[in-house]
Coordinates of C-alpha atoms in Angstrom, one line a residue:
V1 CA -93.6 162.1 -18.9
E2 CA -96.1 164.2 -20.9
G3 CA -98.6 161.3 -21.1
K4 CA -96.1 158.6 -21.8
L5 CA -95.7 155.7 -19.5
V6 CA -92.1 155.8 -18.3
R7 CA -90.3 153.7 -15.6
V8 CA -87.0 154.9 -14.4
F9 CA -85.0 152.4 -12.4
T10 CA -82.7 153.4 -9.6
N11 CA -79.7 152.9 -11.8
G12 CA -81.1 155.6 -14.2
M13 CA -82.2 153.2 -17.0
V14 CA -85.4 154.1 -18.6
D15 CA -88.2 151.7 -19.6
M16 CA -91.2 153.0 -21.6
A17 CA -93.4 151.7 -24.4
N18 CA -91.5 153.9 -27.0
F19 CA -88.4 155.0 -25.3
V20 CA -86.5 155.3 -28.5
D21 CA -87.8 158.8 -28.7
F22 CA -87.1 159.5 -25.0
D23 CA -84.4 162.0 -24.5
P24 CA -83.6 163.1 -21.0
K25 CA -82.5 166.5 -22.2
Q26 CA -85.9 167.0 -23.8
Y27 CA -87.5 166.6 -20.4
G28 CA -85.0 168.8 -18.6
V29 CA -87.6 171.2 -17.3
K30 CA -87.7 170.1 -13.7
E31 CA -91.3 171.2 -13.2
K32 CA -92.5 168.7 -15.8
V33 CA -90.6 165.8 -14.4
V34 CA -92.7 164.1 -11.7
F35 CA -90.5 161.0 -11.2
S36 CA -88.1 161.7 -8.3
V37 CA -85.4 159.4 -9.6
L38 CA -85.6 161.0 -13.1
R39 CA -85.6 164.4 -11.5
E40 CA -82.6 163.5 -9.4
M41 CA -80.8 162.1 -12.4
L42 CA -81.4 165.2 -14.4
E43 CA -80.1 167.4 -11.6
T44 CA -77.0 165.4 -10.7
M45 CA -75.8 163.8 -13.9
S46 CA -73.8 165.6 -16.5
E47 CA -74.9 165.7 -20.1
E48 CA -72.2 163.2 -21.0
E49 CA -73.6 160.7 -18.3
L50 CA -77.1 161.2 -19.5
N51 CA -76.1 160.5 -23.1
A52 CA -74.1 157.4 -22.1
R53 CA -77.1 156.0 -20.2
R54 CA -79.4 156.7 -23.1
E55 CA -77.0 155.0 -25.5
I56 CA -76.8 151.9 -23.3
S57 CA -80.6 151.8 -23.1
L58 CA -80.9 152.1 -26.9
R59 CA -78.4 149.4 -27.4
N60 CA -80.1 147.1 -24.9
Y61 CA -83.5 147.8 -26.6
A62 CA -82.2 146.8 -30.0
A63 CA -80.2 143.8 -28.8
A64 CA -83.0 142.4 -26.7
G65 CA -85.5 143.0 -29.4
R66 CA -83.3 141.2 -32.0
I67 CA -83.0 138.2 -29.7
E68 CA -86.8 138.1 -29.3
A69 CA -87.3 138.4 -33.1
V70 CA -84.8 135.6 -33.8
T71 CA -86.5 133.4 -31.2
M72 CA -89.9 134.1 -32.8
L73 CA -88.5 133.0 -36.2
K74 CA -87.1 129.8 -34.7
M75 CA -90.4 129.0 -33.0
A76 CA -92.4 129.7 -36.2
R77 CA -90.1 127.7 -38.5
Q78 CA -89.0 124.9 -36.3
S79 CA -92.1 124.2 -34.2
I80 CA -95.3 125.9 -35.4
L81 CA -95.1 125.4 -39.1
P82 CA -94.0 121.7 -38.9
A83 CA -96.7 120.9 -36.4
S84 CA -99.3 122.7 -38.5
A85 CA -98.1 120.8 -41.6
R86 CA -98.6 117.5 -39.7
Y87 CA -102.2 118.6 -38.9
A88 CA -102.7 119.6 -42.5
G89 CA -101.5 116.2 -43.6
V90 CA -104.1 114.5 -41.4
L91 CA -106.8 116.7 -42.8
T92 CA -105.5 116.0 -46.4
D93 CA -105.6 112.2 -45.7
T94 CA -109.2 112.6 -44.2
V95 CA -110.4 114.5 -47.3
Y96 CA -108.7 112.0 -49.7
R97 CA -110.2 109.0 -47.9
A98 CA -113.7 110.6 -47.8
E99 CA -113.6 111.4 -51.5
R100 CA -112.4 107.8 -52.4
C101 CA -115.5 106.6 -50.6
V102 CA -117.6 109.1 -52.5
V103 CA -118.4 111.0 -49.3
F104 CA -118.8 114.7 -49.5
A105 CA -116.4 116.3 -46.9
P106 CA -116.9 120.1 -47.1
A107 CA -116.0 120.8 -43.5
Q108 CA -112.7 118.9 -43.7
K109 CA -111.9 120.7 -47.0
A110 CA -112.7 124.1 -45.4
M111 CA -110.6 123.3 -42.4
L112 CA -107.7 122.2 -44.6
K113 CA -108.0 125.4 -46.7
T114 CA -108.0 127.5 -43.5
V115 CA -104.9 125.7 -42.1
N116 CA -103.0 126.0 -45.4
E117 CA -103.8 129.7 -45.7
G118 CA -102.7 130.2 -42.1
M119 CA -99.4 128.4 -42.6
E120 CA -98.8 130.5 -45.8
N121 CA -99.5 133.7 -43.8
V122 CA -97.1 132.6 -41.0
L123 CA -94.4 131.8 -43.6
R124 CA -95.0 135.2 -45.3
C125 CA -94.7 137.0 -42.0
A126 CA -91.6 135.1 -40.9
D127 CA -89.9 135.9 -44.2
A128 CA -90.8 139.6 -43.8
L129 CA -89.4 139.5 -40.2
D130 CA -86.2 137.8 -41.5
G131 CA -85.9 140.5 -44.1
A132 CA -86.4 143.3 -41.6
L133 CA -83.7 141.8 -39.4
L134 CA -81.3 141.5 -42.3
G135 CA -82.0 145.2 -43.0
M136 CA -81.0 146.3 -39.5
P137 CA -78.1 148.6 -39.6
Q138 CA -74.8 147.0 -38.6
D139 CA -73.0 150.2 -37.6
T140 CA -72.4 151.3 -34.1
D141 CA -75.0 154.1 -34.0
A142 CA -77.3 153.0 -31.1
E143 CA -80.1 155.4 -31.9
K144 CA -80.1 154.4 -35.6
A145 CA -80.3 150.7 -34.6
A146 CA -83.0 151.3 -32.0
R147 CA -85.1 153.3 -34.5
A148 CA -84.7 150.7 -37.2
F149 CA -85.8 148.0 -34.8
R150 CA -88.8 149.9 -33.7
D151 CA -89.8 151.0 -37.2
A152 CA -89.0 147.9 -39.3
V153 CA -88.7 144.9 -37.0
M154 CA -91.4 145.5 -34.4
P155 CA -94.3 145.7 -37.0
C156 CA -93.1 142.4 -38.5
M157 CA -93.0 140.8 -35.1
E158 CA -96.5 142.0 -34.4
A159 CA -97.7 140.7 -37.8
L160 CA -96.1 137.3 -37.1
R161 CA -97.7 137.1 -33.6
K162 CA -101.1 137.8 -35.1
A163 CA -100.6 135.2 -37.9
V164 CA -99.5 132.6 -35.4
D165 CA -102.4 133.3 -33.1
A166 CA -104.8 133.0 -36.0
L167 CA -103.2 129.7 -37.1
E168 CA -103.4 128.3 -33.5
M169 CA -107.2 128.7 -33.7
S170 CA -107.3 126.4 -36.8
V171 CA -104.9 123.7 -35.7
G172 CA -106.0 120.7 -33.6
K173 CA -105.0 121.2 -30.0
E174 CA -103.1 117.9 -29.8
Y175 CA -101.0 119.0 -32.8
W176 CA -100.1 122.5 -31.4
P177 CA -96.5 122.4 -30.1
M178 CA -97.0 124.9 -27.2
P179 CA -99.3 125.2 -24.3
S180 CA -102.2 127.6 -24.7
Y181 CA -102.4 130.7 -22.5
G182 CA -105.1 129.1 -20.4
E183 CA -102.9 125.9 -19.9
M184 CA -100.0 128.1 -18.8
L185 CA -102.1 130.0 -16.3
F186 CA -104.3 127.3 -14.9
K187 CA -102.9 123.8 -15.5
I188 CA -101.1 122.5 -12.5
E189 CA -99.0 119.4 -12.8
G190 CA -97.3 117.8 -9.9

């Protein structure tokens, strides 16, 4: 619809990258609507039915997003940060032993600094996401909740994803608590 990627399922539910702003009434001009299901929906449903479906979609969007955000926080705090801290501990021990033997260990020190900075960034992003979730409206206005999720929580989720991706590049593979993308796609165990 007007350059936006929109999927409309046979039950009338709408899926699009930013469907919070999608209002079926806004696209009520039948000539602009190219999706036959959406066109049929606009022609056959009352305004009350369209509004009800929109409200359900907005509620689902905010609820599913909240579940994803809480899951991200759990993964970051209960798996990623502890595993990264274990790796940082190994690097700390390596640097300490090298220095006790009067061996210069600049690579290990640099690796430790990078891991610690990455963990700090993940923690900062997780705290920001937690704060954004706490700031979500608790009232029953579906549109308000969906907009708050899109505007406040989604950017924090994206920042946390980026921070975790950066940290993954610095943590030893054997310490990382999850399979890599390549392992998920190509590793076959049987």
